[in-house]
Amino acid sequence: MTLSRRSLLIGAAAAGAVGGGGLVWAYRLRHPSTDAPPGSPPELNAWVQVRPDDTVVIRIAHAEMGQGTLTGLAQLVAEELDCDWNRITTEYASPSVNLERGRVWGGMLTGGSSGIRGSQEIVRRGGAAARLMLLQAAADGWSVPVAECSTDQGIISHGPSGRRTTYGAVADAAGRLDPPRRPALREPTQWRTAGRPLARLDTADKLTGRHVYGSDLRLPGMLAAAIKACPVFGGTLAGFDSGAIAQRPGVRKVLQVGDKAVAVVADTWWRAKSALEALPVRWNEGPNAKLSSADIDALVASGLDADDAVAGLEVGDARAALAGAARRVEAVYAYPFQAHATMETMNATAHFVPAAGDAPARCEVWAPTQAGESALKAVARASGLPIGQCRVHRLPLGGGFGRRLADDWLQQAVRIAKELPGTPVKLVWSREEDMLHDHYHPVTQCKLRAGLSADGKVESLHMRIAGQSIVIPGRPDKLEDRRDTLVFQGLKPEGEEAIGYSLPHLRIDHALRNPPVPPGFWRGVNLNQNIFYLECFVDEIAHALQRDPLDLRRELMRQHPKHLAVLEAVAAHAGWGKPAPAGVHRGLAQGMGFGSYVAACAEVSVDDQGQLTIHRIVAATDCGHAVNPQQIEAQVEGSFAYGLSAALYGACTLKDGRMQQANFDSYPVLQLAAMPAVETLIRPSGGFWGGVGEPTIAVAAPAVLNAVFAATGKRIRRLPLAGQDLRRA
Amino acid sequence: MSKRTLHVNGQPREVEVEDDTPLLWVLREQLGLAGSKYGCGIAACGACTVHVDGVATRACVRPVSTLAPGQKIVTIEGLSGDGSHPVQRAWAQLDVPQCGYCQSGMIMAAAALLAEKPRPSDADIDAAMSNICRCGTYNRVRAAIHRAAGAADSRRAAIAVEHRGKDLA
């Protein structure tokens, strides 16, 4: 997802920034955290606190949802701080305190594979500043020049005299010093902690059931809520008969929430959910009551040849060149709605405390969220209280994948809690509710047309994307207002999501077609379909020209050396060009997204019954710098599992205005037995910071589908693969 | 609603709930054992996996009334008490969990598999490990099961996880 760079700009602001730009605040003298208990040791700065026992507390602004960002950020701070890695603990920075301190931690939004690359500079400077303050405090205490002192993993030494002390011993004095403005940072080539494949900091509790997720939270006096919103998109609640469930055990309240939903609050979630299932409910199904996937397909397809498209990239005149081409290759592709299906369903716990005496009303929420600051604003909106009277406690996430950037479920929890003032209420969505009320991966189709010369040169390409925008709702009247740059991820002329091909004539445009189904950021966002469309079509061109797919790509990618490098790496490692084992066929794909260059080579077999086996995928990523290689490997594998789930099995389809998939029985996902072996080549070429959590997701499906074509002669242009006949063409 | 005594993690525990309450929710909401998770409610995902008399059981569809008195229930909290079960140690060595939400069930399923088949083949692992993981930890799960069994994982190169200053052997 293309993030606003505002949080980075705050971090990079020069010392003369007006109005408390983030960098200046970060180095201002310690500010007692308003969340810290009395007697807490003072902080060195917003990022680092050192306790007398030498424990280092590192503050983490971003969300940990399995992607390893918490550990990676701690490594970057520890690298600059030069502390003992085994004496580290982490603490989530509070969105409220961030607001009170002028956003000293910068932005907290965790998405777009930007947790590390978006904040690396500000967190490293935090660690570096803290180290300089500790050194200065030790030097002052010894009355020696600071230049004669050095650090080593939490120990400070004075060379000439041999005196030593520890960070914990001088932390108090260090916290009273003026922080350095812009401390120098260590080069990645000097790294001793960052860059290492260190074990994560947050694994132990996940092995023993002690890791507390939002759905596990227990507070004194807490009640539990289950909720059901109208399953038809755009429909509303007409009524319900609470009398029918009033005698059920544990039920405390039945209430309407907003205009679409009804909730049951009970002493346990099981009782709330069971009661809700037994509750008679009536819906106003609204204008979309008869909407089906066929209707949506037709709506989207209407954009494929329409005139109302906005160009994202234009070189030369592709349409004219196509008209005059000696030969044309043309195809239409489609990518369906997908569900996030985080293992932990949406949930939030809210506590609305009314005003009493001099104490104003307040609202506290405990929730897994990818966007702490947005969540805090949502609490204020839903509670009607000033933001200063709201608090969000950030909890670890049982998966995010973009779904927990939104706050619909969080606002529901606050609304319910407001109806039970003084009582904490934990709202948990059932799996069905979660899948029927997702913010789905958007639906699109793509018509690609390539023009070839008589002597086999690829001279023109027109790529028309038709379909849904995540960021532009409806259909604004003015064409310019229908320009969605996010739609062109992986297809841009330059920058972090640049296309890896150059052609004399190239046009990539988008015709906005929005069905009334809520879209959201789904891991990989628009890179998923764009790289599927392009990489499978480039193989179609290769086939039409009877060229090797790697060979053709080399020709078209001459001006894109970093894209080509990762592609060459996977091809070489997989043995492209050398015979594969009997029955095994290979396919390639490459792309750039979220700042990183990625490629994959898949090896598959298809038997006579059309049964697909994916044996192995060789993946490569150039993410610039690699903070934790073993976690990068985990993310590459994980992204393949998520992306292949969607490509092989998953699609969300509509009938009668509602999604037909409500649980894993109707929305199957990849399981262990079907997970291919993955070999990950990490090839950081330095000089930039690329993301890790998402980019590789986009190359898995096209590599597999290109291999399927090699195996069967069958060209798959529509996902999922399930239900399509792969017996040899 | 009935009072009954369940044998959980080596202790008798008395609960009073409706007969059709699934064991998962008794564990989570009556007994304070939130390590077993809710992922689907239809036994499709395995996040709720516990052991009943040593057998891996999806607790979300097991009404508490179907448990005979004396049946021994073990949850993730009771697998070892201190993370020392060979599966937990292998999981730590290979840093298996990502978000971790599915891992209680995954670990319980793996422990039950190894109790039955101390040296499982890849086919045995395929058949037994149908737990869903959306983060995609599957290849490390497989490698960790082999490691817990004292075997090598032939499908992949060794995972290099640095446990700085800690001996996890």
PDB file of C-alpha atoms in Angstrom, chain A residues 15-179:
ATOM      1  CA  ALA A  15      16.600  20.544  13.514  1.00  0.00           C
ATOM      2  CA  GLY A  16      14.985  23.817  12.610  1.00  0.00           C
ATOM      3  CA  ALA A  17      11.555  22.263  12.052  1.00  0.00           C
ATOM      4  CA  VAL A  18       8.720  24.351  13.308  1.00  0.00           C
ATOM      5  CA  GLY A  19       6.056  23.086  15.649  1.00  0.00           C
ATOM      6  CA  GLY A  20       7.747  20.114  17.267  1.00  0.00           C
ATOM      7  CA  GLY A  21       8.731  18.034  14.268  1.00  0.00           C
ATOM      8  CA  GLY A  22       9.297  14.503  15.433  1.00  0.00           C
ATOM      9  CA  LEU A  23      13.057  14.337  15.266  1.00  0.00           C
ATOM     10  CA  VAL A  24      13.544  17.323  17.510  1.00  0.00           C
ATOM     11  CA  TRP A  25      11.097  15.947  20.083  1.00  0.00           C
ATOM     12  CA  ALA A  26      12.759  12.565  20.082  1.00  0.00           C
ATOM     13  CA  TYR A  27      15.929  14.065  21.420  1.00  0.00           C
ATOM     14  CA  ARG A  28      14.361  16.458  23.830  1.00  0.00           C
ATOM     15  CA  LEU A  29      15.028  15.612  27.417  1.00  0.00           C
ATOM     16  CA  ARG A  30      13.202  12.817  29.101  1.00  0.00           C
ATOM     17  CA  HIS A  31       9.497  13.168  29.518  1.00  0.00           C
ATOM     18  CA  PRO A  32       8.008  10.911  32.113  1.00  0.00           C
ATOM     19  CA  SER A  33       5.654   8.640  30.252  1.00  0.00           C
ATOM     20  CA  THR A  34       2.158   9.342  31.446  1.00  0.00           C
ATOM     21  CA  ASP A  35       1.567   5.632  31.310  1.00  0.00           C
ATOM     22  CA  ALA A  36       4.549   4.736  33.467  1.00  0.00           C
ATOM     23  CA  PRO A  37       3.971   3.732  37.068  1.00  0.00           C
ATOM     24  CA  PRO A  38       5.447   6.008  39.765  1.00  0.00           C
ATOM     25  CA  GLY A  39       9.103   5.350  40.484  1.00  0.00           C
ATOM     26  CA  SER A  40       9.842   4.184  36.939  1.00  0.00           C
ATOM     27  CA  PRO A  41      13.377   4.895  35.868  1.00  0.00           C
ATOM     28  CA  PRO A  42      13.661   7.963  33.673  1.00  0.00           C
ATOM     29  CA  GLU A  43      14.061   7.441  29.999  1.00  0.00           C
ATOM     30  CA  LEU A  44      17.072   8.407  27.981  1.00  0.00           C
ATOM     31  CA  ASN A  45      14.723   9.315  25.174  1.00  0.00           C
ATOM     32  CA  ALA A  46      11.407   8.124  23.804  1.00  0.00           C
ATOM     33  CA  TRP A  47      13.027   4.987  22.425  1.00  0.00           C
ATOM     34  CA  VAL A  48      15.266   3.808  25.232  1.00  0.00           C
ATOM     35  CA  GLN A  49      14.969   3.413  28.969  1.00  0.00           C
ATOM     36  CA  VAL A  50      17.718   1.714  31.002  1.00  0.00           C
ATOM     37  CA  ARG A  51      16.956   0.243  34.402  1.00  0.00           C
ATOM     38  CA  PRO A  52      19.469   0.115  37.270  1.00  0.00           C
ATOM     39  CA  ASP A  53      19.812  -3.643  36.707  1.00  0.00           C
ATOM     40  CA  ASP A  54      21.013  -2.920  33.143  1.00  0.00           C
ATOM     41  CA  THR A  55      17.790  -4.078  31.515  1.00  0.00           C
ATOM     42  CA  VAL A  56      17.148  -2.017  28.425  1.00  0.00           C
ATOM     43  CA  VAL A  57      13.542  -1.173  27.579  1.00  0.00           C
ATOM     44  CA  ILE A  58      13.076  -0.468  23.884  1.00  0.00           C
ATOM     45  CA  ARG A  59       9.873   1.261  22.869  1.00  0.00           C
ATOM     46  CA  ILE A  60       8.177  -0.075  19.795  1.00  0.00           C
ATOM     47  CA  ALA A  61       5.782   2.129  17.841  1.00  0.00           C
ATOM     48  CA  HIS A  62       4.688  -0.410  15.239  1.00  0.00           C
ATOM     49  CA  ALA A  63       2.447  -3.446  15.571  1.00  0.00           C
ATOM     50  CA  GLU A  64       3.704  -7.003  15.759  1.00  0.00           C
ATOM     51  CA  MET A  65       1.431  -9.320  13.800  1.00  0.00           C
ATOM     52  CA  GLY A  66       3.827 -12.167  13.166  1.00  0.00           C
ATOM     53  CA  GLN A  67       5.972 -10.387  10.638  1.00  0.00           C
ATOM     54  CA  GLY A  68       8.901  -9.985  13.041  1.00  0.00           C
ATOM     55  CA  THR A  69       8.924  -6.193  13.047  1.00  0.00           C
ATOM     56  CA  LEU A  70       9.130  -5.947  16.827  1.00  0.00           C
ATOM     57  CA  THR A  71      12.363  -7.942  16.899  1.00  0.00           C
ATOM     58  CA  GLY A  72      13.801  -6.217  13.825  1.00  0.00           C
ATOM     59  CA  LEU A  73      13.216  -2.747  15.225  1.00  0.00           C
ATOM     60  CA  ALA A  74      14.729  -3.801  18.547  1.00  0.00           C
ATOM     61  CA  GLN A  75      17.785  -5.067  16.659  1.00  0.00           C
ATOM     62  CA  LEU A  76      18.218  -1.701  14.983  1.00  0.00           C
ATOM     63  CA  VAL A  77      18.007   0.167  18.289  1.00  0.00           C
ATOM     64  CA  ALA A  78      20.274  -2.330  20.034  1.00  0.00           C
ATOM     65  CA  GLU A  79      22.792  -2.053  17.204  1.00  0.00           C
ATOM     66  CA  GLU A  80      23.169   1.688  17.742  1.00  0.00           C
ATOM     67  CA  LEU A  81      22.839   1.506  21.515  1.00  0.00           C
ATOM     68  CA  ASP A  82      25.460  -1.279  21.754  1.00  0.00           C
ATOM     69  CA  CYS A  83      23.694  -3.025  24.615  1.00  0.00           C
ATOM     70  CA  ASP A  84      23.562  -6.664  25.691  1.00  0.00           C
ATOM     71  CA  TRP A  85      20.946  -8.329  23.484  1.00  0.00           C
ATOM     72  CA  ASN A  86      20.040 -10.682  26.295  1.00  0.00           C
ATOM     73  CA  ARG A  87      19.037  -7.805  28.562  1.00  0.00           C
ATOM     74  CA  ILE A  88      16.454  -6.313  26.282  1.00  0.00           C
ATOM     75  CA  THR A  89      12.763  -6.066  26.801  1.00  0.00           C
ATOM     76  CA  THR A  90      10.265  -4.195  24.635  1.00  0.00           C
ATOM     77  CA  GLU A  91       7.268  -2.040  25.356  1.00  0.00           C
ATOM     78  CA  TYR A  92       4.597  -0.796  22.988  1.00  0.00           C
ATOM     79  CA  ALA A  93       4.432   2.980  22.766  1.00  0.00           C
ATOM     80  CA  SER A  94       0.982   4.293  23.587  1.00  0.00           C
ATOM     81  CA  PRO A  95      -0.939   6.215  20.893  1.00  0.00           C
ATOM     82  CA  SER A  96      -2.228   8.611  23.545  1.00  0.00           C
ATOM     83  CA  VAL A  97       1.233   9.354  24.838  1.00  0.00           C
ATOM     84  CA  ASN A  98       2.420   9.764  21.264  1.00  0.00           C
ATOM     85  CA  LEU A  99      -0.248  12.414  20.813  1.00  0.00           C
ATOM     86  CA  GLU A 100       0.623  14.133  24.087  1.00  0.00           C
ATOM     87  CA  ARG A 101       4.310  14.191  23.162  1.00  0.00           C
ATOM     88  CA  GLY A 102       3.844  15.654  19.717  1.00  0.00           C
ATOM     89  CA  ARG A 103       4.170  12.323  17.936  1.00  0.00           C
ATOM     90  CA  VAL A 104       7.639  11.654  19.272  1.00  0.00           C
ATOM     91  CA  TRP A 105       7.455   8.091  17.966  1.00  0.00           C
ATOM     92  CA  GLY A 106       6.325   9.154  14.539  1.00  0.00           C
ATOM     93  CA  GLY A 107       3.608   7.194  12.807  1.00  0.00           C
ATOM     94  CA  MET A 108       2.374   3.927  14.251  1.00  0.00           C
ATOM     95  CA  LEU A 109       0.564   2.600  11.198  1.00  0.00           C
ATOM     96  CA  THR A 110       1.869  -0.858  10.378  1.00  0.00           C
ATOM     97  CA  GLY A 111       1.187  -1.825   6.811  1.00  0.00           C
ATOM     98  CA  GLY A 112       2.664  -1.544   3.372  1.00  0.00           C
ATOM     99  CA  SER A 113       5.671  -3.592   4.521  1.00  0.00           C
ATOM    100  CA  SER A 114       6.988  -0.406   6.044  1.00  0.00           C
ATOM    101  CA  GLY A 115       7.398  -1.098   9.744  1.00  0.00           C
ATOM    102  CA  ILE A 116      11.149  -1.285   9.532  1.00  0.00           C
ATOM    103  CA  ARG A 117      11.950   0.682   6.396  1.00  0.00           C
ATOM    104  CA  GLY A 118       9.655   3.559   7.359  1.00  0.00           C
ATOM    105  CA  SER A 119      11.035   4.052  10.847  1.00  0.00           C
ATOM    106  CA  GLN A 120      14.595   2.723  10.698  1.00  0.00           C
ATOM    107  CA  GLU A 121      16.211   6.131  10.719  1.00  0.00           C
ATOM    108  CA  ILE A 122      14.275   7.532  13.660  1.00  0.00           C
ATOM    109  CA  VAL A 123      14.715   4.418  15.804  1.00  0.00           C
ATOM    110  CA  ARG A 124      18.418   4.080  15.011  1.00  0.00           C
ATOM    111  CA  ARG A 125      19.026   7.733  15.912  1.00  0.00           C
ATOM    112  CA  GLY A 126      17.159   7.057  19.157  1.00  0.00           C
ATOM    113  CA  GLY A 127      19.521   4.220  19.997  1.00  0.00           C
ATOM    114  CA  ALA A 128      22.587   6.177  18.924  1.00  0.00           C
ATOM    115  CA  ALA A 129      21.621   9.232  20.974  1.00  0.00           C
ATOM    116  CA  ALA A 130      21.049   7.128  24.055  1.00  0.00           C
ATOM    117  CA  ARG A 131      24.484   5.563  23.706  1.00  0.00           C
ATOM    118  CA  LEU A 132      26.188   8.957  23.460  1.00  0.00           C
ATOM    119  CA  MET A 133      24.358  10.178  26.544  1.00  0.00           C
ATOM    120  CA  LEU A 134      25.422   7.107  28.521  1.00  0.00           C
ATOM    121  CA  LEU A 135      29.035   7.591  27.425  1.00  0.00           C
ATOM    122  CA  GLN A 136      28.947  11.241  28.394  1.00  0.00           C
ATOM    123  CA  ALA A 137      27.480  10.460  31.807  1.00  0.00           C
ATOM    124  CA  ALA A 138      30.192   7.900  32.513  1.00  0.00           C
ATOM    125  CA  ALA A 139      32.908  10.298  31.346  1.00  0.00           C
ATOM    126  CA  ASP A 140      31.476  13.084  33.495  1.00  0.00           C
ATOM    127  CA  GLY A 141      31.349  10.762  36.484  1.00  0.00           C
ATOM    128  CA  TRP A 142      35.030   9.903  36.001  1.00  0.00           C
ATOM    129  CA  SER A 143      35.984  13.450  35.034  1.00  0.00           C
ATOM    130  CA  VAL A 144      37.653  12.242  31.878  1.00  0.00           C
ATOM    131  CA  PRO A 145      37.258  13.222  28.242  1.00  0.00           C
ATOM    132  CA  VAL A 146      34.446  11.304  26.617  1.00  0.00           C
ATOM    133  CA  ALA A 147      36.728  10.547  23.669  1.00  0.00           C
ATOM    134  CA  GLU A 148      38.726   8.220  25.952  1.00  0.00           C
ATOM    135  CA  CYS A 149      35.649   6.141  26.740  1.00  0.00           C
ATOM    136  CA  SER A 150      34.026   3.393  24.732  1.00  0.00           C
ATOM    137  CA  THR A 151      31.075   1.032  24.943  1.00  0.00           C
ATOM    138  CA  ASP A 152      30.816  -2.704  24.448  1.00  0.00           C
ATOM    139  CA  GLN A 153      27.438  -4.394  24.816  1.00  0.00           C
ATOM    140  CA  GLY A 154      26.289  -2.444  27.827  1.00  0.00           C
ATOM    141  CA  ILE A 155      29.694  -1.915  29.458  1.00  0.00           C
ATOM    142  CA  ILE A 156      31.445   1.471  29.386  1.00  0.00           C
ATOM    143  CA  SER A 157      35.230   1.551  29.723  1.00  0.00           C
ATOM    144  CA  HIS A 158      37.820   4.270  30.150  1.00  0.00           C
ATOM    145  CA  GLY A 159      40.804   3.009  28.173  1.00  0.00           C
ATOM    146  CA  PRO A 160      43.692   4.794  29.926  1.00  0.00           C
ATOM    147  CA  SER A 161      42.625   3.940  33.484  1.00  0.00           C
ATOM    148  CA  GLY A 162      40.860   0.664  32.888  1.00  0.00           C
ATOM    149  CA  ARG A 163      37.801   1.826  34.820  1.00  0.00           C
ATOM    150  CA  ARG A 164      34.491   0.249  33.830  1.00  0.00           C
ATOM    151  CA  THR A 165      30.847   0.772  34.575  1.00  0.00           C
ATOM    152  CA  THR A 166      27.529  -0.375  33.190  1.00  0.00           C
ATOM    153  CA  TYR A 167      24.669   1.370  31.415  1.00  0.00           C
ATOM    154  CA  GLY A 168      22.379   0.814  34.385  1.00  0.00           C
ATOM    155  CA  ALA A 169      24.789   2.519  36.767  1.00  0.00           C
ATOM    156  CA  VAL A 170      24.901   5.765  34.756  1.00  0.00           C
ATOM    157  CA  ALA A 171      21.420   5.787  33.244  1.00  0.00           C
ATOM    158  CA  ASP A 172      19.973   8.189  35.769  1.00  0.00           C
ATOM    159  CA  ALA A 173      22.738  10.720  35.190  1.00  0.00           C
ATOM    160  CA  ALA A 174      22.560  10.183  31.428  1.00  0.00           C
ATOM    161  CA  GLY A 175      18.855  10.956  31.429  1.00  0.00           C
ATOM    162  CA  ARG A 176      19.585  14.445  32.736  1.00  0.00           C
ATOM    163  CA  LEU A 177      21.879  15.375  29.838  1.00  0.00           C
ATOM    164  CA  ASP A 178      20.957  17.291  26.726  1.00  0.00           C
ATOM    165  CA  PRO A 179      20.513  14.779  23.950  1.00  0.00           C
TER     166      PRO A 179
END
